[in-house]
Amino acid sequence: MTGHQPADHPPQRVGVVAESLPGETRVAATPSTVRLLLGLGYEVVVESGAGAASGFGDEAYAGAGARLGGAWTADVVLKVNAPTDEEIARLRPGTTLVALVAPAQRPELLEALAARDVTVLALDAVPRISRAQSMDVLSSMANIAGYRAVIEAAHAFGRFFTGQFTAAGKVPPAKVLVAGAGVAGLAAVGAASSLGAIVRATDPRPEVADQVRSLGGEYLAVDVAQEESTDGYARATSADYDRAAAELYHEQARDVDVVITTALIPGRPAPRLLTAADVAAMRPGSVIVDMAAAQGGNVEGTVPGRSVVTGNGVTVIGYTDLASRLPAQASQLFGTNLVNLLRLLTPGKDGRIVVDFDDVVQRTVTVVRAGTVTWPPPPVPVSAAPPSGAPPKASTSAPVGAEPSGPSPAGRFGLIGLGMLATFLLVAFAPAQLAENFTVFALAVIIGYYVIGKVHHSLHTPLMSVTNAVSGIVVIGALVQIGHESTLVTVLSFVAILLTSVNIFGGFAVTRRMLSMFSRGGSR
């Protein structure tokens, strides 16, 4: 559908199908997200048993308002994994399929879907821009997978992650290295740190260092400059970086107990981070969780889908279903991401999809449109770096030798003289109390300029929140004047108390919220 539909058109049916991939426990919609789909005007039909592996029975879907039946004949088919050849044959022409299809890795799948004259929305093609974060399935699943990787490592490790002093002896804390500080890596850092381990993390992007530290980890820098990403996804590293990183990984492998690797590059095999020599250097009983096992693995010797033990006693976990090992939570987040996408595609909330190619999110996720392959989409730059081929921005600095803007020295001295004269006249003819108040005001302006004007922009919000709280002194002055014989003074005093109270409470609220962002127990 590419245009707005007449109001008399019936709503489309959304079908939630069961997953056929062996070991898959997730489902594309939960009972709670079904209610949200109904709120968008859609009719929802769920294939019987679709949510059984996630703990959602048919009766739960029926209670949420869905109908049980044939979901493959619906106008919009919701699925987690890419369809098989048999499932593609079940799609009706004109159907809209929403699923993970890996368009960059599987061009043959796109051709097969285009031959069925369907429209395909790839959930793994959501651009990494702020407006699309609520639809980013890859980030949601990576967050769960990073957490689950730590749980799997702790299970295989065989002893505490946290340090312990007991009557039976001392247990040192486990040392964990997380290779890659993306969504999955940061989730792993947070989970391992909360379990009491000593956590270290490394990543080609130095800007993630503060995020690692805020989660309780130590950032290990590789001092080699890297090209900045313009699409929000990881880039291939340079040869110089790879050599320096290899030395770091080998040194850390000899010291840490657990290694969790998360490095992935869209459309390419996973980069090799740990060699067989690095694994051989680890102590017996150590654990490696290779989260890139499905794309070839970051670790030499990883077996996708299995956990193996090397000759020197190192357990290498190559599970490819980490997110599916928390099926209820994964399905809920997956379904919520999907609802947010359909909310964007249903501007009229009338139960009909409208695909607008002028919208960058909709254009990027649409990989097949009415039987025509539309992948790859135009690039979507998401950082300050200019897109490839774009002309450099014009310099904003003044040319060498050009006259600086602003008043001349004579003009500046003239303005200063006028200001001094005005101040002298004000002090000479004003009442004594006004002169004292004006002096305090002038000092406050000077102090405020140097306290606030000279502070870095990134610190303005916490600084202003504190200064607003301190402005409670205004309340004291207003309380003194509120009983004044002049009605005007009393009214102004009341207004001052009201507005300053808002500043006080707002200042403390903002300060508390900002501090909680940097505390391990606060919201993230």
Short mmCIF file of C-alpha atoms in Angstrom, two decimals:
data_model
loop_
_atom_site.label_atom_id
_atom_site.label_comp_id
_atom_site.label_asym_id
_atom_site.label_seq_id
_atom_site.Cartn_x
_atom_site.Cartn_y
_atom_site.Cartn_z
CA MET A 1 0.00 0.00 0.00
CA THR A 2 1.49 3.33 -1.00
CA GLY A 3 -1.31 5.82 -0.52
CA HIS A 4 -4.10 6.70 1.88
CA GLN A 5 -7.08 4.40 1.65
CA PRO A 6 -10.70 5.52 1.49
CA ALA A 7 -12.44 5.60 4.83
CA ASP A 8 -14.88 2.85 3.79
CA HIS A 9 -12.10 0.27 3.26
CA PRO A 10 -12.12 -2.44 5.92
CA PRO A 11 -9.09 -2.77 8.20
CA GLN A 12 -6.33 -5.16 7.24
CA ARG A 13 -5.78 -8.44 9.02
CA VAL A 14 -2.47 -8.94 10.83
CA GLY A 15 -1.31 -12.55 11.08
CA VAL A 16 1.08 -13.78 13.78
CA VAL A 17 2.60 -17.06 12.58
CA ALA A 18 4.46 -19.80 14.43
CA GLU A 19 8.23 -20.02 13.95
CA SER A 20 9.60 -23.05 12.09
CA LEU A 21 13.32 -22.54 12.81
CA PRO A 22 14.53 -25.35 15.11
CA GLY A 23 15.15 -24.09 18.64
CA GLU A 24 13.38 -20.76 18.09
CA THR A 25 11.28 -19.89 21.13
CA ARG A 26 10.30 -16.31 20.30
CA VAL A 27 7.04 -15.11 18.79
CA ALA A 28 6.42 -11.88 16.86
CA ALA A 29 3.55 -10.68 19.07
CA THR A 30 2.52 -11.24 22.67
CA PRO A 31 -0.98 -10.83 24.13
CA SER A 32 -0.09 -7.34 25.36
CA THR A 33 1.20 -6.21 21.96
CA VAL A 34 -1.86 -7.74 20.29
CA ARG A 35 -3.97 -5.24 22.22
CA LEU A 36 -1.80 -2.44 20.86
CA LEU A 37 -2.25 -3.72 17.30
CA LEU A 38 -6.01 -3.77 17.82
CA GLY A 39 -5.75 -0.18 19.03
CA LEU A 40 -4.22 0.74 15.65
CA GLY A 41 -7.37 -0.54 13.97
CA TYR A 42 -6.08 -3.91 12.73
CA GLU A 43 -7.78 -7.26 13.03
CA VAL A 44 -5.38 -9.81 14.51
CA VAL A 45 -5.30 -13.54 13.82
CA VAL A 46 -2.79 -15.78 15.60
CA GLU A 47 -1.72 -19.22 14.43
CA SER A 48 -2.54 -21.83 17.06
CA GLY A 49 0.49 -22.62 19.23
CA ALA A 50 2.51 -19.64 17.94
CA GLY A 51 3.36 -18.42 21.44
CA ALA A 52 3.57 -21.75 23.27
CA ALA A 53 7.40 -21.81 23.40
CA SER A 54 7.39 -18.27 24.87
CA GLY A 55 4.85 -19.15 27.55
CA PHE A 56 1.86 -17.49 25.84
CA GLY A 57 -1.02 -19.90 25.33
CA ASP A 58 -3.79 -19.61 22.76
CA GLU A 59 -6.27 -18.63 25.44
CA ALA A 60 -4.11 -15.60 26.35
CA TYR A 61 -4.24 -14.37 22.76
CA ALA A 62 -7.98 -14.97 22.58
CA GLY A 63 -8.42 -13.05 25.82
CA ALA A 64 -6.46 -10.13 24.33
CA GLY A 65 -8.93 -9.93 21.43
CA ALA A 66 -7.12 -11.93 18.73
CA ARG A 67 -8.74 -14.63 16.62
CA LEU A 68 -7.10 -18.05 16.29
CA GLY A 69 -6.76 -19.41 12.78
CA GLY A 70 -4.80 -19.27 9.54
CA ALA A 71 -2.34 -16.42 9.88
CA TRP A 72 -0.56 -16.96 6.55
CA THR A 73 -3.57 -15.67 4.60
CA ALA A 74 -3.56 -12.31 6.42
CA ASP A 75 -2.81 -9.00 4.72
CA VAL A 76 0.17 -8.38 7.02
CA VAL A 77 2.25 -11.33 8.24
CA LEU A 78 4.40 -10.84 11.34
CA LYS A 79 7.32 -13.20 11.82
CA VAL A 80 10.59 -13.34 13.76
CA ASN A 81 12.89 -15.19 11.35
CA ALA A 82 13.09 -15.13 7.57
CA PRO A 83 10.57 -17.45 5.86
CA THR A 84 11.60 -20.76 4.34
CA ASP A 85 10.84 -21.66 0.72
CA GLU A 86 7.71 -23.52 1.83
CA GLU A 87 6.57 -20.53 3.85
CA ILE A 88 7.22 -18.11 0.98
CA ALA A 89 4.90 -20.24 -1.17
CA ARG A 90 2.16 -19.69 1.43
CA LEU A 91 2.27 -15.89 1.10
CA ARG A 92 -0.51 -14.38 -1.01
CA PRO A 93 0.39 -11.76 -3.64
CA GLY A 94 0.00 -8.29 -2.16
CA THR A 95 0.87 -9.44 1.35
CA THR A 96 3.15 -7.34 3.56
CA LEU A 97 5.75 -9.45 5.40
CA VAL A 98 7.49 -8.02 8.46
CA ALA A 99 10.45 -10.11 9.72
CA LEU A 100 14.21 -10.41 10.12
CA VAL A 101 15.42 -11.17 6.58
CA ALA A 102 19.13 -10.16 6.57
CA PRO A 103 18.86 -8.35 3.21
CA ALA A 104 22.59 -7.67 2.91
CA GLN A 105 23.51 -11.35 3.35
CA ARG A 106 20.65 -13.02 1.45
CA PRO A 107 19.95 -11.39 -1.92
CA GLU A 108 18.49 -14.66 -3.19
CA LEU A 109 15.80 -14.47 -0.49
CA LEU A 110 14.82 -11.00 -1.64
CA GLU A 111 14.48 -12.24 -5.22
CA ALA A 112 12.31 -15.16 -4.10
CA LEU A 113 10.07 -12.83 -2.10
CA ALA A 114 9.85 -10.33 -4.96
CA ALA A 115 8.70 -13.17 -7.25
CA ARG A 116 5.67 -13.61 -4.95
CA ASP A 117 4.67 -9.96 -5.57
CA VAL A 118 4.79 -9.06 -1.85
CA THR A 119 6.11 -6.13 0.17
CA VAL A 120 8.81 -6.96 2.72
CA LEU A 121 9.80 -4.83 5.71
CA ALA A 122 13.14 -5.95 7.18
CA LEU A 123 13.33 -5.41 10.93
CA ASP A 124 17.11 -5.80 10.79
CA ALA A 125 17.41 -2.83 8.41
CA VAL A 126 16.13 -0.15 10.80
CA PRO A 127 18.49 2.85 10.55
CA ARG A 128 20.49 3.82 13.62
CA ILE A 129 18.90 7.23 14.12
CA SER A 130 17.23 8.61 17.24
CA ARG A 131 13.72 8.57 15.78
CA ALA A 132 13.97 4.87 14.97
CA GLN A 133 15.33 3.64 18.31
CA SER A 134 11.91 2.41 19.44
CA MET A 135 11.78 0.11 16.38
CA ASP A 136 15.36 -1.19 16.56
CA VAL A 137 14.90 -4.94 16.99
CA LEU A 138 18.64 -5.62 16.66
CA SER A 139 19.40 -3.42 19.66
CA SER A 140 16.63 -5.00 21.74
CA MET A 141 17.81 -8.52 20.97
CA ALA A 142 21.47 -7.57 21.43
CA ASN A 143 20.66 -6.19 24.87
CA ILE A 144 19.08 -9.49 25.89
CA ALA A 145 21.84 -11.54 24.27
CA GLY A 146 24.57 -9.58 26.08
CA TYR A 147 22.91 -10.21 29.42
CA ARG A 148 22.35 -13.88 28.63
CA ALA A 149 25.98 -14.30 27.53
CA VAL A 150 27.10 -13.38 31.04
CA ILE A 151 24.63 -15.84 32.57
CA GLU A 152 25.92 -18.63 30.30
CA ALA A 153 29.51 -17.74 31.15
CA ALA A 154 28.78 -17.72 34.88
CA HIS A 155 27.09 -21.12 34.59
CA ALA A 156 30.07 -22.63 32.77
CA PHE A 157 32.68 -20.88 34.91
CA GLY A 158 31.98 -22.96 38.00
CA ARG A 159 32.73 -20.43 40.74
CA PHE A 160 31.67 -17.02 42.00
CA PHE A 161 31.96 -13.93 39.85
CA THR A 162 32.19 -11.77 42.97
CA GLY A 163 34.97 -11.95 45.50
CA GLN A 164 34.20 -13.69 48.79
CA PHE A 165 35.80 -13.88 52.22
CA THR A 166 34.53 -17.00 53.95
CA ALA A 167 35.55 -19.18 56.86
CA ALA A 168 36.70 -21.72 54.29
CA GLY A 169 39.00 -19.28 52.56
CA LYS A 170 39.17 -16.34 50.16
CA VAL A 171 37.63 -16.42 46.67
CA PRO A 172 39.04 -13.80 44.27
CA PRO A 173 36.61 -12.03 41.92
CA ALA A 174 36.43 -13.21 38.32
CA LYS A 175 38.02 -11.07 35.64
CA VAL A 176 35.86 -10.52 32.55
CA LEU A 177 36.94 -9.03 29.22
CA VAL A 178 34.21 -7.78 26.86
CA ALA A 179 35.43 -7.30 23.29
CA GLY A 180 33.16 -4.74 21.70
CA ALA A 181 31.15 -2.12 23.59
CA GLY A 182 28.06 -1.87 21.44
CA VAL A 183 24.58 -2.62 22.76
CA ALA A 184 25.39 -6.27 23.49
CA GLY A 185 28.79 -5.45 24.94
CA LEU A 186 27.46 -2.77 27.26
CA ALA A 187 24.71 -5.12 28.44
CA ALA A 188 27.39 -7.71 29.19
CA VAL A 189 29.51 -5.15 31.04
CA GLY A 190 26.55 -4.13 33.19
CA ALA A 191 25.52 -7.71 33.95
CA ALA A 192 29.04 -8.91 34.80
CA SER A 193 29.72 -5.84 36.93
CA SER A 194 26.47 -6.34 38.85
CA LEU A 195 27.56 -9.89 39.61
CA GLY A 196 30.72 -8.53 41.24
CA ALA A 197 33.29 -9.34 38.56
CA ILE A 198 36.22 -7.14 37.58
CA VAL A 199 35.14 -6.06 34.09
CA ARG A 200 37.26 -4.69 31.27
CA ALA A 201 36.06 -3.71 27.82
CA THR A 202 37.61 -2.58 24.58
CA ASP A 203 36.17 -1.08 21.42
CA PRO A 204 37.50 0.78 18.37
CA ARG A 205 35.29 3.76 19.26
CA PRO A 206 36.88 5.77 22.10
CA GLU A 207 33.61 7.63 22.71
CA VAL A 208 32.18 4.54 24.46
CA ALA A 209 34.75 4.78 27.26
CA ASP A 210 32.46 6.83 29.51
CA GLN A 211 29.59 4.39 28.98
CA VAL A 212 31.80 1.47 29.99
CA ARG A 213 32.95 3.29 33.13
CA SER A 214 29.40 4.30 34.06
CA LEU A 215 28.47 0.59 34.11
CA GLY A 216 31.33 -0.29 36.42
CA GLY A 217 33.85 -1.45 33.80
CA GLU A 218 37.37 -0.38 32.86
CA TYR A 219 37.91 0.77 29.28
CA LEU A 220 41.04 -0.58 27.57
CA ALA A 221 42.06 1.76 24.79
CA VAL A 222 43.88 0.78 21.61
CA ASP A 223 45.72 3.95 20.68
CA VAL A 224 45.19 3.78 16.92
CA ALA A 225 42.91 6.28 15.19
CA GLN A 226 39.83 4.81 13.53
CA GLU A 227 37.49 6.18 10.87
CA GLU A 228 34.21 7.34 12.39
CA SER A 229 31.05 5.41 11.53
CA THR A 230 28.36 7.34 9.63
CA ASP A 231 25.52 4.79 9.82
CA GLY A 232 25.56 3.78 13.49
CA TYR A 233 26.98 0.31 12.80
CA ALA A 234 30.51 -0.94 13.37
CA ARG A 235 33.11 -0.47 10.62
CA ALA A 236 35.98 -2.72 9.62
CA THR A 237 39.12 -1.80 11.55
CA SER A 238 42.45 -0.85 9.98
CA ALA A 239 45.46 -3.16 9.79
CA ASP A 240 47.32 -1.01 12.33
CA TYR A 241 44.44 -1.25 14.76
CA ASP A 242 44.16 -5.01 14.26
CA ARG A 243 47.85 -5.50 15.11
CA ALA A 244 47.64 -3.37 18.25
CA ALA A 245 44.37 -5.01 19.31
CA ALA A 246 45.83 -8.51 18.78
CA GLU A 247 48.60 -7.72 21.26
CA LEU A 248 46.02 -6.44 23.75
CA TYR A 249 43.81 -9.54 23.37
CA HIS A 250 46.76 -11.91 23.82
CA GLU A 251 47.89 -10.07 26.97
CA GLN A 252 44.36 -10.05 28.42
CA ALA A 253 43.68 -13.69 27.52
CA ARG A 254 46.51 -14.74 29.86
CA ASP A 255 45.02 -12.72 32.72
CA VAL A 256 41.21 -12.89 32.56
CA ASP A 257 38.84 -15.73 33.40
CA VAL A 258 36.00 -14.93 30.99
CA VAL A 259 36.03 -13.39 27.51
CA ILE A 260 32.82 -12.26 25.78
CA THR A 261 33.20 -11.24 22.14
CA THR A 262 30.52 -9.20 20.34
CA ALA A 263 32.22 -7.82 17.22
CA LEU A 264 30.05 -7.83 14.09
CA ILE A 265 30.18 -5.85 10.85
CA PRO A 266 26.92 -5.70 8.82
CA GLY A 267 27.12 -7.62 5.58
CA ARG A 268 30.51 -9.20 6.34
CA PRO A 269 31.82 -12.24 8.25
CA ALA A 270 32.64 -11.65 11.90
CA PRO A 271 36.22 -10.37 12.43
CA ARG A 272 38.66 -12.75 14.11
CA LEU A 273 39.67 -11.39 17.53
CA LEU A 274 41.10 -14.39 19.40
CA THR A 275 43.37 -16.90 17.72
CA ALA A 276 44.04 -20.46 18.78
CA ALA A 277 47.22 -19.22 20.47
CA ASP A 278 45.19 -16.75 22.53
CA VAL A 279 42.81 -19.51 23.62
CA ALA A 280 45.74 -21.76 24.48
CA ALA A 281 47.17 -18.99 26.68
CA MET A 282 44.06 -18.93 28.90
CA ARG A 283 43.96 -20.80 32.19
CA PRO A 284 42.09 -24.11 32.52
CA GLY A 285 38.50 -23.48 33.56
CA SER A 286 38.28 -20.19 31.67
CA VAL A 287 35.23 -19.45 29.53
CA ILE A 288 34.74 -17.73 26.18
CA VAL A 289 31.32 -16.70 24.89
CA ASP A 290 31.47 -15.96 21.16
CA MET A 291 28.35 -13.92 20.40
CA ALA A 292 29.30 -13.68 16.72
CA ALA A 293 29.24 -17.46 16.22
CA ALA A 294 26.38 -17.30 13.70
CA GLN A 295 28.48 -15.08 11.40
CA GLY A 296 31.64 -17.17 11.56
CA GLY A 297 32.79 -16.31 15.08
CA ASN A 298 35.29 -13.93 16.63
CA VAL A 299 37.22 -16.82 18.17
CA GLU A 300 39.19 -19.51 16.36
CA GLY A 301 37.67 -22.86 17.21
CA THR A 302 34.10 -21.68 17.88
CA VAL A 303 31.43 -24.19 16.85
CA PRO A 304 28.14 -22.39 16.05
CA GLY A 305 25.30 -23.55 18.26
CA ARG A 306 27.49 -25.62 20.59
CA SER A 307 29.66 -25.38 23.68
CA VAL A 308 33.05 -27.09 23.32
CA VAL A 309 36.00 -27.58 25.66
CA THR A 310 39.51 -27.15 24.28
CA GLY A 311 42.48 -29.34 25.08
CA ASN A 312 43.69 -26.93 27.76
CA GLY A 313 40.30 -26.87 29.51
CA VAL A 314 38.82 -23.64 28.11
CA THR A 315 35.07 -23.71 27.44
CA VAL A 316 34.13 -21.96 24.17
CA ILE A 317 30.41 -21.21 23.95
CA GLY A 318 29.07 -20.56 20.44
CA TYR A 319 25.34 -20.45 21.10
CA THR A 320 23.45 -18.64 18.33
CA ASP A 321 20.14 -18.40 20.22
CA LEU A 322 21.12 -16.31 23.25
CA ALA A 323 18.13 -13.98 22.94
CA SER A 324 15.78 -16.93 22.51
CA ARG A 325 16.97 -18.32 25.85
CA LEU A 326 14.89 -15.58 27.49
CA PRO A 327 11.82 -16.18 25.31
CA ALA A 328 9.13 -14.25 27.17
CA GLN A 329 11.25 -11.12 27.58
CA ALA A 330 12.64 -11.32 24.05
CA SER A 331 9.17 -11.77 22.54
CA GLN A 332 7.82 -8.81 24.51
CA LEU A 333 10.58 -6.47 23.36
CA PHE A 334 10.43 -7.81 19.80
CA GLY A 335 6.67 -7.33 19.69
CA THR A 336 6.92 -3.81 21.11
CA ASN A 337 9.50 -2.83 18.48
CA LEU A 338 7.20 -4.22 15.81
CA VAL A 339 4.18 -2.31 17.15
CA ASN A 340 6.19 0.92 17.05
CA LEU A 341 7.03 0.27 13.41
CA LEU A 342 3.40 -0.42 12.52
CA ARG A 343 2.37 2.71 14.41
CA LEU A 344 4.62 4.69 12.07
CA LEU A 345 3.13 2.88 9.06
CA THR A 346 -0.46 3.48 10.21
CA PRO A 347 -0.78 7.28 10.44
CA GLY A 348 -4.57 7.17 10.37
CA LYS A 349 -4.87 4.43 13.02
CA ASP A 350 -7.39 2.88 10.65
CA GLY A 351 -5.82 -0.56 10.38
CA ARG A 352 -4.22 0.03 6.98
CA ILE A 353 -0.50 0.22 6.18
CA VAL A 354 0.74 3.26 4.26
CA VAL A 355 4.36 3.02 3.09
CA ASP A 356 5.83 6.48 2.53
CA PHE A 357 9.20 6.45 0.75
CA ASP A 358 9.74 10.09 1.68
CA ASP A 359 10.22 8.90 5.27
CA VAL A 360 13.82 7.74 5.75
CA VAL A 361 12.86 5.00 8.23
CA GLN A 362 10.16 3.51 6.02
CA ARG A 363 12.36 3.71 2.94
CA THR A 364 15.24 1.95 4.67
CA VAL A 365 13.24 -0.96 6.14
CA THR A 366 11.34 -1.61 2.87
CA VAL A 367 13.56 -4.10 1.03
CA VAL A 368 10.90 -5.37 -1.39
CA ARG A 369 7.99 -3.20 -2.54
CA ALA A 370 5.10 -4.74 -4.45
CA GLY A 371 7.35 -7.32 -6.08
CA THR A 372 10.32 -5.01 -6.74
CA VAL A 373 13.58 -5.31 -4.79
CA THR A 374 14.39 -1.91 -3.27
CA TRP A 375 17.51 -2.91 -1.34
CA PRO A 376 19.97 -1.30 -0.70
CA PRO A 377 18.42 2.02 0.32
CA PRO A 378 20.15 5.40 0.07
CA PRO A 379 22.72 5.86 2.86
CA VAL A 380 21.50 7.40 6.09
CA PRO A 381 24.31 9.34 7.84
CA VAL A 382 23.79 9.45 11.60
CA SER A 383 26.93 11.18 12.89
CA ALA A 384 28.68 14.48 12.49
CA ALA A 385 30.92 13.03 9.81
CA PRO A 386 29.86 14.13 6.30
CA PRO A 387 28.47 11.42 3.99
CA SER A 388 30.81 9.84 1.49
CA GLY A 389 31.31 12.15 -1.47
CA ALA A 390 29.73 15.15 0.23
CA PRO A 391 31.59 18.43 -0.15
CA PRO A 392 33.38 19.64 2.95
CA LYS A 393 31.65 22.29 4.99
CA ALA A 394 32.84 25.82 4.49
CA SER A 395 35.10 27.09 7.22
CA THR A 396 33.43 29.45 9.64
CA SER A 397 36.68 31.05 10.80
CA ALA A 398 37.61 34.50 9.55
CA PRO A 399 40.17 34.71 6.71
CA VAL A 400 43.71 35.57 7.65
CA GLY A 401 44.17 39.30 7.66
CA ALA A 402 40.45 40.08 7.72
CA GLU A 403 39.16 42.69 10.12
CA PRO A 404 37.51 41.13 13.17
CA SER A 405 33.78 41.69 13.49
CA GLY A 406 32.36 43.88 16.26
CA PRO A 407 32.93 47.46 17.37
CA SER A 408 36.28 49.14 17.03
CA PRO A 409 38.45 49.85 20.11
CA ALA A 410 37.26 53.46 20.14
CA GLY A 411 33.64 52.31 20.04
CA ARG A 412 34.20 49.87 22.89
CA PHE A 413 35.76 52.58 25.08
CA GLY A 414 32.84 54.86 24.23
CA LEU A 415 30.29 52.26 25.33
CA ILE A 416 32.22 51.65 28.55
CA GLY A 417 32.25 55.39 29.24
CA LEU A 418 28.50 55.68 28.67
CA GLY A 419 27.90 52.77 31.03
CA MET A 420 30.02 54.33 33.74
CA LEU A 421 28.20 57.65 33.34
CA ALA A 422 24.80 55.99 33.57
CA THR A 423 25.88 54.11 36.68
CA PHE A 424 27.18 57.32 38.30
CA LEU A 425 23.93 59.18 37.62
CA LEU A 426 21.86 56.26 38.94
CA VAL A 427 23.82 56.06 42.18
CA ALA A 428 23.93 59.86 42.63
CA PHE A 429 20.21 60.51 42.32
CA ALA A 430 18.63 57.20 43.39
CA PRO A 431 17.57 56.43 46.98
CA ALA A 432 20.26 54.82 49.15
CA GLN A 433 18.43 51.46 49.27
CA LEU A 434 18.23 51.31 45.47
CA ALA A 435 21.95 52.03 45.19
CA GLU A 436 22.75 49.12 47.51
CA ASN A 437 20.43 46.78 45.57
CA PHE A 438 21.94 47.88 42.28
CA THR A 439 25.44 47.12 43.57
CA VAL A 440 24.36 43.61 44.55
CA PHE A 441 22.73 43.16 41.15
CA ALA A 442 25.87 44.26 39.31
CA LEU A 443 28.02 41.85 41.30
CA ALA A 444 25.54 39.04 40.65
CA VAL A 445 25.71 39.70 36.89
CA ILE A 446 29.52 39.54 36.94
CA ILE A 447 29.60 36.37 39.04
CA GLY A 448 26.89 34.76 36.93
CA TYR A 449 28.80 35.48 33.74
CA TYR A 450 31.96 33.81 34.99
CA VAL A 451 30.18 30.94 36.72
CA ILE A 452 27.85 30.03 33.83
CA GLY A 453 29.21 31.73 30.73
CA LYS A 454 32.63 30.10 31.05
CA VAL A 455 31.30 26.55 31.60
CA HIS A 456 31.32 23.93 28.83
CA HIS A 457 27.95 23.52 27.09
CA SER A 458 27.62 19.88 28.12
CA LEU A 459 27.54 20.97 31.78
CA HIS A 460 24.83 23.61 31.43
CA THR A 461 21.93 21.34 32.43
CA PRO A 462 23.40 20.09 35.76
CA LEU A 463 24.79 23.54 36.53
CA MET A 464 21.51 25.32 35.90
CA SER A 465 19.59 22.73 37.92
CA VAL A 466 21.77 23.48 40.94
CA THR A 467 21.70 27.25 40.49
CA ASN A 468 17.91 27.12 40.20
CA ALA A 469 17.77 25.32 43.52
CA VAL A 470 20.09 27.90 45.09
CA SER A 471 17.78 30.66 43.84
CA GLY A 472 15.61 29.92 46.85
CA ILE A 473 17.11 33.08 48.37
CA VAL A 474 14.58 34.91 46.18
CA VAL A 475 11.81 33.24 48.17
CA ILE A 476 13.18 34.74 51.37
CA GLY A 477 13.21 38.22 49.88
CA ALA A 478 9.68 37.81 48.56
CA LEU A 479 8.40 36.55 51.92
CA VAL A 480 9.77 39.68 53.58
CA GLN A 481 7.89 41.88 51.10
CA ILE A 482 4.63 39.95 50.85
CA GLY A 483 3.03 41.91 53.71
CA HIS A 484 3.89 45.30 52.19
CA GLU A 485 1.26 48.02 52.36
CA SER A 486 1.37 48.37 48.56
CA THR A 487 -0.89 45.90 46.77
CA LEU A 488 1.44 45.89 43.76
CA VAL A 489 4.42 44.88 45.89
CA THR A 490 2.40 42.10 47.53
CA VAL A 491 1.26 40.75 44.13
CA LEU A 492 4.81 40.82 42.74
CA SER A 493 6.08 39.08 45.86
CA PHE A 494 3.50 36.32 45.45
CA VAL A 495 4.44 35.84 41.78
CA ALA A 496 8.12 35.71 42.75
CA ILE A 497 7.43 33.03 45.37
CA LEU A 498 5.41 30.96 42.88
CA LEU A 499 7.93 31.08 40.04
CA THR A 500 10.96 30.57 42.25
CA SER A 501 9.34 27.57 43.94
CA VAL A 502 9.00 25.97 40.52
CA ASN A 503 12.70 26.63 39.95
CA ILE A 504 13.64 25.13 43.30
CA PHE A 505 11.68 21.89 42.95
CA GLY A 506 12.53 21.58 39.27
CA GLY A 507 16.22 22.14 39.98
CA PHE A 508 16.38 19.40 42.57
CA ALA A 509 14.34 17.03 40.34
CA VAL A 510 16.67 17.54 37.37
CA THR A 511 19.75 17.15 39.56
CA ARG A 512 18.47 13.92 41.08
CA ARG A 513 17.58 12.48 37.69
CA MET A 514 20.98 13.30 36.23
CA LEU A 515 22.80 11.79 39.19
CA SER A 516 20.74 8.60 38.89
CA MET A 517 21.88 8.21 35.29
CA PHE A 518 25.45 7.79 36.49
CA SER A 519 24.76 5.53 39.44
CA ARG A 520 24.96 1.77 39.02
CA GLY A 521 21.60 1.29 40.66
CA GLY A 522 19.83 4.11 38.79
CA SER A 523 17.87 4.09 35.57
CA ARG A 524 19.76 3.81 32.30
#
